[in-house]
CSV table of C-alpha atoms in Angstrom, one decimal:
chain,number,residue,atom,x,y,z
A,1,MET,CA,66.1,128.0,50.7
A,2,PHE,CA,64.0,125.0,51.8
A,3,GLN,CA,63.8,126.5,55.3
A,4,VAL,CA,62.2,129.7,54.1
A,5,GLU,CA,59.6,127.9,52.0
A,6,GLU,CA,58.8,125.6,54.9
A,7,HIS,CA,58.4,128.5,57.3
A,8,GLU,CA,56.2,130.3,54.8
A,9,ARG,CA,54.0,127.2,54.5
A,10,ILE,CA,53.8,126.8,58.3
A,11,LEU,CA,52.9,130.5,58.7
A,12,ALA,CA,50.2,130.3,56.0
A,13,ASP,CA,48.7,127.2,57.7
A,14,LEU,CA,48.8,128.9,61.1
A,15,ASN,CA,47.1,132.0,59.6
A,16,VAL,CA,44.3,129.8,58.3
A,17,LYS,CA,43.8,128.1,61.6
A,18,PHE,CA,43.9,131.5,63.4
A,19,GLU,CA,41.2,132.9,61.1
A,20,LEU,CA,39.0,129.8,61.7
A,21,ALA,CA,39.5,130.1,65.5
A,22,LYS,CA,38.7,133.9,65.3
A,23,ASN,CA,35.5,133.2,63.5
A,24,LYS,CA,34.4,130.6,66.0
A,25,VAL,CA,35.2,133.0,68.9
A,26,ASN,CA,33.2,135.7,67.2
A,27,ALA,CA,30.2,133.4,66.7
A,28,LEU,CA,30.4,132.3,70.3
A,29,LEU,CA,30.5,136.0,71.5
A,30,VAL,CA,27.3,136.7,69.4
A,31,ARG,CA,25.6,133.7,71.0
A,32,LEU,CA,26.6,134.8,74.4
A,33,ALA,CA,25.4,138.3,73.8
A,34,LYS,CA,22.0,136.9,72.8
A,35,ILE,CA,21.8,134.7,75.9
A,36,GLU,CA,22.8,137.6,78.1
A,37,ALA,CA,20.1,139.8,76.5
A,38,ARG,CA,17.3,137.4,77.4
A,39,PRO,CA,15.5,138.0,80.7
A,40,LEU,CA,16.0,135.4,83.4
A,41,GLU,CA,13.1,133.0,83.7
A,42,PRO,CA,11.6,132.8,87.2
């Protein structure tokens, strides 16, 4: 039974890390879109 609990704990930890990474990627995509929307300076 220990193995199942350990796997569940690892999976929960990975899900948290994945969510944090997804949020960072989304924030970077928003920043990139803002940069791309700006006209190039001469």
